[in-house]
Every structure is written in C-alpha cells, then in structure tokens.
Coordinates of C-alpha atoms in Angstrom, one line a residue:
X25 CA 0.0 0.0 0.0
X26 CA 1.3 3.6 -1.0
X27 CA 1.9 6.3 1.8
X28 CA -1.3 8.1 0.0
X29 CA -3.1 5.2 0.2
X30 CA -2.4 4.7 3.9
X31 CA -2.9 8.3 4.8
X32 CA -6.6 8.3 2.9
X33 CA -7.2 5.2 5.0
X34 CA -6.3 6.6 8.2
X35 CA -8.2 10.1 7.1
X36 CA -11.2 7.8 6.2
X37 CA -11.3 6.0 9.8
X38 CA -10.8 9.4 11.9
X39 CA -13.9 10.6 9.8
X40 CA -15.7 7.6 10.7
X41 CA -14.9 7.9 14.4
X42 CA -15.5 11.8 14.5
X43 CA -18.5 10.5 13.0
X44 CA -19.4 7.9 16.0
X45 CA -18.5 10.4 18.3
X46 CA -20.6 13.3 17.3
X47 CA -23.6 10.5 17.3
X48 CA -22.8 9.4 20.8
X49 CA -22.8 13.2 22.3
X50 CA -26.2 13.4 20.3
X51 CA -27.4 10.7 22.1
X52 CA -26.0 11.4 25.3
X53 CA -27.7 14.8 25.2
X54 CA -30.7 13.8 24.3
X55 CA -30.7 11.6 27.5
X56 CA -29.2 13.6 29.6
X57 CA -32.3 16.2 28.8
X58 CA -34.9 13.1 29.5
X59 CA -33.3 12.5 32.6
X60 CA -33.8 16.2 33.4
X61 CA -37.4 15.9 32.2
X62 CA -38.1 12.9 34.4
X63 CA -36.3 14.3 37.7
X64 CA -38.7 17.7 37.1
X65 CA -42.0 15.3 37.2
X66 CA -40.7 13.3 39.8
X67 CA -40.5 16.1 41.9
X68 CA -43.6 17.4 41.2
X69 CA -45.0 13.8 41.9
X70 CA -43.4 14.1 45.3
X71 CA -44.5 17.7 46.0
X72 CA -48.0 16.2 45.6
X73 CA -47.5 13.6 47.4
X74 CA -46.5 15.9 50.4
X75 CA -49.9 17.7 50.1
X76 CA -51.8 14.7 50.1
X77 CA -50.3 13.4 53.3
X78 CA -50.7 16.7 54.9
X79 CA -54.4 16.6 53.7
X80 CA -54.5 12.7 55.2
X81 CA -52.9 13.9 58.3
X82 CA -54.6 16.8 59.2
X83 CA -58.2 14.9 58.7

C-alpha cells in the first residue's frame, strides 16, 4: 500500500470515528435532557404527594 493510500485510510477512519463520536454526544444529550425531564416530574410527583399526606394527616 502507497503512503497516499495509507494516509486516505487513516483520514477515512478518523472521519468515521468523528463521526461515531458526534452521534454518541447526540445521544448522550438527548438523555441527559430526559433525565432532566423525568427528575422535574418526579419532583412534582413528590411535591404532591407531600400535600396529600398533609391533607391525610390533618383529617
């Protein structure tokens, strides 16, 4: 194999693993922001659940 040849390879790969890694971040961000969405309702579920045991308690 030529030094070119080599070099295009080696280009060729890095692309493809820039490529895998700009697709893993995407997908890391997008969970990361469900997470956040999920941790939001849960404390909203658990704020509510605070008011309803007050309400239960103070019956």
């Amino acid at each position: 194999m030529s030094a070119t040849g080599a070099s295009t390879n080696a280009t060729a790969a890095k692309e493809r693993l820039y490529s895998q890694l700009a697709s893993s971040l995407a997908r890391t961000t997008r969970n990361v922001q469900r997470t956040a969405d999920l941790c939001e309702l849960l404390q909203m579920d658990l704020h509510a659940l605070r008011i309803f045991a007050a309400l239960d308690a103070a019956k």
